[in-house]
PDB file of C-alpha atoms in Angstrom:
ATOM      1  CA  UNK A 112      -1.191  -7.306 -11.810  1.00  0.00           C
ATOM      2  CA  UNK A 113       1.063 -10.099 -12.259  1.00  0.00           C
ATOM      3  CA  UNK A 114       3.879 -11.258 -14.750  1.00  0.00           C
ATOM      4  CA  UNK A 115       6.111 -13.725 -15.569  1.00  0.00           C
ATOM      5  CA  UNK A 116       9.311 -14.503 -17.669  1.00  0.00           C
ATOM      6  CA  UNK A 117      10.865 -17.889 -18.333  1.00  0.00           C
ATOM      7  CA  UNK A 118      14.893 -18.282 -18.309  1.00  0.00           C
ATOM      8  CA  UNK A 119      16.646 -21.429 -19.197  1.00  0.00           C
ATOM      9  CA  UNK A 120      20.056 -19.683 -19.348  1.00  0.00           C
ATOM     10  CA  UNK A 121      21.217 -20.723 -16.004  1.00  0.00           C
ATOM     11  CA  UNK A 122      24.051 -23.431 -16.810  1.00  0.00           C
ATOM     12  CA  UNK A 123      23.810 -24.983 -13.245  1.00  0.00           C
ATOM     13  CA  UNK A 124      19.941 -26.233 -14.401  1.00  0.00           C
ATOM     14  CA  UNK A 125      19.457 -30.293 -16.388  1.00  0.00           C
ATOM     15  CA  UNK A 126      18.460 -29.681 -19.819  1.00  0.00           C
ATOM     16  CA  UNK A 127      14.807 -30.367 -19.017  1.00  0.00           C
ATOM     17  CA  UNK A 128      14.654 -27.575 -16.580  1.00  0.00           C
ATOM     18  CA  UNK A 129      14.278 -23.811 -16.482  1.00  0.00           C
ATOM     19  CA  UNK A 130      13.403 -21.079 -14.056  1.00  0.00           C
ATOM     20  CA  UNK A 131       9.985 -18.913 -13.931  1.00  0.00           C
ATOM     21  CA  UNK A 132      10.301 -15.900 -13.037  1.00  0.00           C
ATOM     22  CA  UNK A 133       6.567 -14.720 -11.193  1.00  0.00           C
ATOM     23  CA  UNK A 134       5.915 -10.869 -10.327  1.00  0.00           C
ATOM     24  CA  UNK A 135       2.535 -10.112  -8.083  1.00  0.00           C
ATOM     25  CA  UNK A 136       2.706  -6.594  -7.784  1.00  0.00           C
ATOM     26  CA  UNK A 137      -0.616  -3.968  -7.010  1.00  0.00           C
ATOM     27  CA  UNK A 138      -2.567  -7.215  -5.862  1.00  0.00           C
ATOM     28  CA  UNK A 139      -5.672  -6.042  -4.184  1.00  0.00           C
ATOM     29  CA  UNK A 140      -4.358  -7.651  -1.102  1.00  0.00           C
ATOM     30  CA  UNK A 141      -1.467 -10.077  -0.366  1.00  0.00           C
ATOM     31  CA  UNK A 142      -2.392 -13.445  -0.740  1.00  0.00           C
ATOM     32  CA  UNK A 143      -1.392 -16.649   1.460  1.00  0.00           C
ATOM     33  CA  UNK A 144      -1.154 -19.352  -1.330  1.00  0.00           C
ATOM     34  CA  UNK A 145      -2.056 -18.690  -5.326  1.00  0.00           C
ATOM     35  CA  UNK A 146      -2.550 -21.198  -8.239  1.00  0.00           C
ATOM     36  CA  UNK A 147      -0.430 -21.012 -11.218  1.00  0.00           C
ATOM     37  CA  UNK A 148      -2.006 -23.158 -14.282  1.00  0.00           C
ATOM     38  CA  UNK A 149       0.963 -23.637 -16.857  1.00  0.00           C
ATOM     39  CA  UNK A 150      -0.464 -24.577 -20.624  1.00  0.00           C
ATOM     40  CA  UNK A 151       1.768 -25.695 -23.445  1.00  0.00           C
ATOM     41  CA  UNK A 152       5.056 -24.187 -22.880  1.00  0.00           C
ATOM     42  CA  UNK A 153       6.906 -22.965 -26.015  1.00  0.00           C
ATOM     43  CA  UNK A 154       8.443 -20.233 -27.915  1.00  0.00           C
ATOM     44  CA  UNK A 155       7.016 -16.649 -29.867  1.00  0.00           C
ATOM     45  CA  UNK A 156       8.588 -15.965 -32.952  1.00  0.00           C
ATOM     46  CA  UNK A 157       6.328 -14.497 -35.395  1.00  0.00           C
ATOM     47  CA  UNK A 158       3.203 -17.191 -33.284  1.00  0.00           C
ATOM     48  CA  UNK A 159       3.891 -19.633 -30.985  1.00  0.00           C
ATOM     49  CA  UNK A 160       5.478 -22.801 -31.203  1.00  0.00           C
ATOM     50  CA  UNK A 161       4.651 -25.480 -28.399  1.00  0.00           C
ATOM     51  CA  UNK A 162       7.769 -27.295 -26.968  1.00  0.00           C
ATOM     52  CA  UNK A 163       5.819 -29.313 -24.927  1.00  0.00           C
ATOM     53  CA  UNK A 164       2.237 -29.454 -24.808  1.00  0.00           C
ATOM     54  CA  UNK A 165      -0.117 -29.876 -21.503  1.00  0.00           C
ATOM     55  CA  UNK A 166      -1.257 -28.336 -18.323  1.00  0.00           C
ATOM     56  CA  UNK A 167       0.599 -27.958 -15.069  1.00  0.00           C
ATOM     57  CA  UNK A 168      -0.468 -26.755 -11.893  1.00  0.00           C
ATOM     58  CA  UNK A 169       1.702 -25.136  -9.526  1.00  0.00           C
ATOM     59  CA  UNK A 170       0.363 -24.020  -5.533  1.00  0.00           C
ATOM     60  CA  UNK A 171       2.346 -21.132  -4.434  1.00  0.00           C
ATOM     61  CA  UNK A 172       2.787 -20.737  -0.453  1.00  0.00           C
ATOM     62  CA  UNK A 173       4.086 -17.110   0.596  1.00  0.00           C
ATOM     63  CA  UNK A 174       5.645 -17.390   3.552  1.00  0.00           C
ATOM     64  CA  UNK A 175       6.090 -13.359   3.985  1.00  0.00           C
ATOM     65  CA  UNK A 176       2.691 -12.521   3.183  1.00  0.00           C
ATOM     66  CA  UNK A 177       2.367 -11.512   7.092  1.00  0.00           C
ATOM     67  CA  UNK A 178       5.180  -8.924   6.568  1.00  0.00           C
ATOM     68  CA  UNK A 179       2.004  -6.813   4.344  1.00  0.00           C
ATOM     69  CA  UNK A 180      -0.315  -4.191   6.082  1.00  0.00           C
ATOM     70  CA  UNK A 181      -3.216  -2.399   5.864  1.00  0.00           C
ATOM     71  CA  UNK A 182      -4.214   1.568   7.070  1.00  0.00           C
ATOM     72  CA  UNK A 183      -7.747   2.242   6.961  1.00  0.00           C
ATOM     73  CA  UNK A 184      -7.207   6.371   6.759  1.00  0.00           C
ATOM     74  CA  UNK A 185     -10.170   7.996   6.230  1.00  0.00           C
ATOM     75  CA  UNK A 186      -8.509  11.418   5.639  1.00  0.00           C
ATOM     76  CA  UNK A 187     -10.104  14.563   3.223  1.00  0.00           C
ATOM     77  CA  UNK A 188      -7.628  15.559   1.267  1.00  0.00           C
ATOM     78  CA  UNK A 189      -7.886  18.856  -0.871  1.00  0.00           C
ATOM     79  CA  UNK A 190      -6.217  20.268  -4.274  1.00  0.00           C
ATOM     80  CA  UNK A 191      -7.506  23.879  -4.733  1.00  0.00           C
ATOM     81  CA  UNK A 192     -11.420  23.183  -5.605  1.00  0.00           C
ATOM     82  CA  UNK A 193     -11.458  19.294  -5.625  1.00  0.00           C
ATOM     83  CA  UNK A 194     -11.656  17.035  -2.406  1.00  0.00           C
ATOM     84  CA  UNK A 195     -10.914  13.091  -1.988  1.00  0.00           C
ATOM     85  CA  UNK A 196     -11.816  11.113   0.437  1.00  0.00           C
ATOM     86  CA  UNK A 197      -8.161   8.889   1.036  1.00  0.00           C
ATOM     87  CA  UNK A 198      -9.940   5.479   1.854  1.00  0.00           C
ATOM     88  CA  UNK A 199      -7.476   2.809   2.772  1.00  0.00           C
ATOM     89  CA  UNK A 200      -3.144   2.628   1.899  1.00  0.00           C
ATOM     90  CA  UNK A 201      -1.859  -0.826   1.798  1.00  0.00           C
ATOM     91  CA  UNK A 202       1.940  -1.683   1.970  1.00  0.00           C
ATOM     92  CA  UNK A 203       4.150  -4.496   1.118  1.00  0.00           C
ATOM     93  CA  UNK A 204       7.558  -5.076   0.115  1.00  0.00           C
ATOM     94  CA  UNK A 205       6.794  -4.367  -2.934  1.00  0.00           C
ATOM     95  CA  UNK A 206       4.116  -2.129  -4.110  1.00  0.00           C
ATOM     96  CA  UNK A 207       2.012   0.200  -2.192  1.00  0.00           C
ATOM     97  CA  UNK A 208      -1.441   0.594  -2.934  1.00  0.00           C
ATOM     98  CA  UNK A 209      -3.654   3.894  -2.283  1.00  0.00           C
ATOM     99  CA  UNK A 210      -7.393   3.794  -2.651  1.00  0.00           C
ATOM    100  CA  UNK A 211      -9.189   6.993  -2.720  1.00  0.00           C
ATOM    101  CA  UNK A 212     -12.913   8.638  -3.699  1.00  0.00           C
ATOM    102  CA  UNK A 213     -13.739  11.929  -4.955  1.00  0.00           C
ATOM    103  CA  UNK A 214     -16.151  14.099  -3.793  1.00  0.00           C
ATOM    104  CA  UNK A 215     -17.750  15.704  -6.681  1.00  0.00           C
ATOM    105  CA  UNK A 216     -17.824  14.544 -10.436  1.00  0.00           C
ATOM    106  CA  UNK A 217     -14.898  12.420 -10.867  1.00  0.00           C
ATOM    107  CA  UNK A 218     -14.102  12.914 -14.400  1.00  0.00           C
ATOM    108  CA  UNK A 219     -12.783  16.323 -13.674  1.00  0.00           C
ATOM    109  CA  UNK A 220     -11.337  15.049 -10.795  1.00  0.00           C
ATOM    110  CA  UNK A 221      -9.360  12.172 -12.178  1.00  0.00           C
ATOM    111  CA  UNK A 222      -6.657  14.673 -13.605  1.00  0.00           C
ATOM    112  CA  UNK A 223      -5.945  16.017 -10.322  1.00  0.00           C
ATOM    113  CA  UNK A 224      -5.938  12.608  -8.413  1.00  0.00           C
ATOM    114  CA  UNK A 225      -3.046  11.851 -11.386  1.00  0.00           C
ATOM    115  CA  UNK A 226      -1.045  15.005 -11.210  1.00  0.00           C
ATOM    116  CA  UNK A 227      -1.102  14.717  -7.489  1.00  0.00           C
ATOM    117  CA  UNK A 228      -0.335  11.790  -7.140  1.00  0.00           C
ATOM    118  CA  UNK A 229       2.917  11.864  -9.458  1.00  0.00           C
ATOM    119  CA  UNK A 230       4.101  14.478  -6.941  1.00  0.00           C
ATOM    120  CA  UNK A 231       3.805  11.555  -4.192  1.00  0.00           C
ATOM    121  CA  UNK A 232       6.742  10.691  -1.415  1.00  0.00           C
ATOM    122  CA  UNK A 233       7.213   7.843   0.529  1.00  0.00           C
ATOM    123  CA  UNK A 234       9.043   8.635   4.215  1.00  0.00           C
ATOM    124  CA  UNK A 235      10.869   5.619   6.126  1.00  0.00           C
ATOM    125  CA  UNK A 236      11.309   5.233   9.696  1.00  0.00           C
ATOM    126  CA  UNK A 237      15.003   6.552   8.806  1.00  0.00           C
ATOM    127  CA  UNK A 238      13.381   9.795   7.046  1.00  0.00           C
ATOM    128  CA  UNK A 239      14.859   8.703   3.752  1.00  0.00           C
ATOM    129  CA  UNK A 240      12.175  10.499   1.326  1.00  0.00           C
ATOM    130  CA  UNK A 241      11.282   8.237  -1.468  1.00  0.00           C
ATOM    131  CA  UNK A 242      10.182  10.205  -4.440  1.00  0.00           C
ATOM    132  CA  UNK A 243       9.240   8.676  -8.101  1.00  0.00           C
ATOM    133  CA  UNK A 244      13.181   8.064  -9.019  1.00  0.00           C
ATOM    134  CA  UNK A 245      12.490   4.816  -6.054  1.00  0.00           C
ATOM    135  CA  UNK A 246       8.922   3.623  -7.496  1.00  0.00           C
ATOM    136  CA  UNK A 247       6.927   3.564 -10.397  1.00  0.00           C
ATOM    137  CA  UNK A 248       2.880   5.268  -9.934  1.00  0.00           C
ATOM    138  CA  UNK A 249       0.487   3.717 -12.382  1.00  0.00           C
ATOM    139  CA  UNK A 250      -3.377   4.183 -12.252  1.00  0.00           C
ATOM    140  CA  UNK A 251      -6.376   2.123 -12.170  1.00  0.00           C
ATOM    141  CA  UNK A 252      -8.952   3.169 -14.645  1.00  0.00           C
ATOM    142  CA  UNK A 253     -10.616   6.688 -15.027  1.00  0.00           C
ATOM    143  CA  UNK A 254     -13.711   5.962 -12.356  1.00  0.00           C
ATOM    144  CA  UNK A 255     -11.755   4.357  -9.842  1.00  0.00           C
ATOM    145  CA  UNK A 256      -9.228   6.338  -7.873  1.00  0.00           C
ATOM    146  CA  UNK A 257      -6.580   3.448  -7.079  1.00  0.00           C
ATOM    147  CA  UNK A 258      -2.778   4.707  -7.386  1.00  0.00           C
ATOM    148  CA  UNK A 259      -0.197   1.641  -7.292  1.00  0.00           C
ATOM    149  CA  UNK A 260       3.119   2.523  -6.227  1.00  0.00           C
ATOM    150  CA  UNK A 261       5.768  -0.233  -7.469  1.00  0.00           C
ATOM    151  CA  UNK A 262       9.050   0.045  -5.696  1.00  0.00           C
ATOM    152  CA  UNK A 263      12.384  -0.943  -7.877  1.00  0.00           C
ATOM    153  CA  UNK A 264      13.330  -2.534  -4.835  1.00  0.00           C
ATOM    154  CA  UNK A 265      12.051  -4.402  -2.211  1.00  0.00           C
ATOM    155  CA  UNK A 266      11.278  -2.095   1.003  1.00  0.00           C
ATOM    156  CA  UNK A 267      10.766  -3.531   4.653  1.00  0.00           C
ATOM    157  CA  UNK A 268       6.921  -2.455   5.094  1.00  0.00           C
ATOM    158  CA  UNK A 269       6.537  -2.092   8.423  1.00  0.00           C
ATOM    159  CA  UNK A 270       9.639   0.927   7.405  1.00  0.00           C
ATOM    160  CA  UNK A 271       7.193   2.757   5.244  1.00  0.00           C
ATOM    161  CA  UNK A 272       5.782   5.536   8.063  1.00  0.00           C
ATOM    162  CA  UNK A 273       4.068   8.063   6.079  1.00  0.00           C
ATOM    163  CA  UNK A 274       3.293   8.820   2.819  1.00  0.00           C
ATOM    164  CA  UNK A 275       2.850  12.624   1.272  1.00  0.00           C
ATOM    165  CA  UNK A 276      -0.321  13.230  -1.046  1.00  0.00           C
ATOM    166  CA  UNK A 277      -1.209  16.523  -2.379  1.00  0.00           C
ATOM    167  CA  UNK A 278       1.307  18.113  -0.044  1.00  0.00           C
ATOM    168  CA  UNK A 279      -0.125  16.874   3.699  1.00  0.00           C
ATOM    169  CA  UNK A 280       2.039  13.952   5.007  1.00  0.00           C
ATOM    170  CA  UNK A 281      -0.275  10.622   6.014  1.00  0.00           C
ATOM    171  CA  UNK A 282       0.854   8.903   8.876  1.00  0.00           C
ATOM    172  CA  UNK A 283       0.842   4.909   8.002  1.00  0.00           C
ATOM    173  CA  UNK A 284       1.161   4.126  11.548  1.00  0.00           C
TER     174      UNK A 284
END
């Protein structure tokens, strides 16, 4: 998901210019470059108000999008009667992504997946345990078993060893 603010409270700025704030967080995968299209840029009071109407383009170059990584796991994972199948994890600075399938009918297994996964821990190469008090877990939709992790703040990835789900720790690694 992405999102995106707009400040033009910053006094060192000219009066035509302002700051946008851009979040990419639980991206499928980190990108090299992205494409921001800007249209009519304005205020929201009760609808909005254009300032200044047209289109802008803007071509975004990440220049830590290497510092991202990938585990293909592979790993059965169990919670009393209901087994996953943990697919893939993948790590940035920002966000980590887990991707798993369930073996059986998944609509009775998509309650687990979330309970368990609320109960999820992040270890560093340091063995500083992150629990949910360092990141925020949201869920993709009911038939797909996709658990983004969003870190409140930024973590080196290539730190980020292992990762506890449904009590057995996941070497990243």
């Amino acid at each position: 998901s992405h999102t995106y603010t707009y400040s033009d409270e910053d006094d060192t700025l000219a009066a035509n210019q302002f700051e946008l704030h851009y979040w990419l967080v639980q991206y499928p995968s980190v990108p090299d470059a992205l494409s921001l299209t800007l249209t009519d840029f304005g205020c929201y009071d009760d609808q909005f108000t254009p300032a200044v109407e047209g289109v802008w383009t803007v071509d975004v170059t990440f220049d830590g999008a290497d510092t991202a990584r990938s585990a293909d796991v592979q790993q059965e994972l169990a919670v009393g009667d209901t087994a996953f199948l943990l697919e893939s994890v993948q790590v940035s600075p920002f966000a980590c992504t887990v991707l798993m399938t369930a073996q059986g009918d998944s609509a009775d297994a998509y309650p687990v997946f979330v309970n368990g996964m609320r109960e999820c821990t992040v270890t560093l190469r340091d063995g500083t345990v992150l629990d949910t008090g360092a990141f925020h877990a949201e869920f993709s939709q009911q038939d797909d078993f996709r658990c983004f992790l969003t870190f409140f703040a930024p973590i080196a990835a290539e730190g980020i060893v292992s990762l506890t789900i449904f009590g057995t720790e996941i070497p990243l690694s």
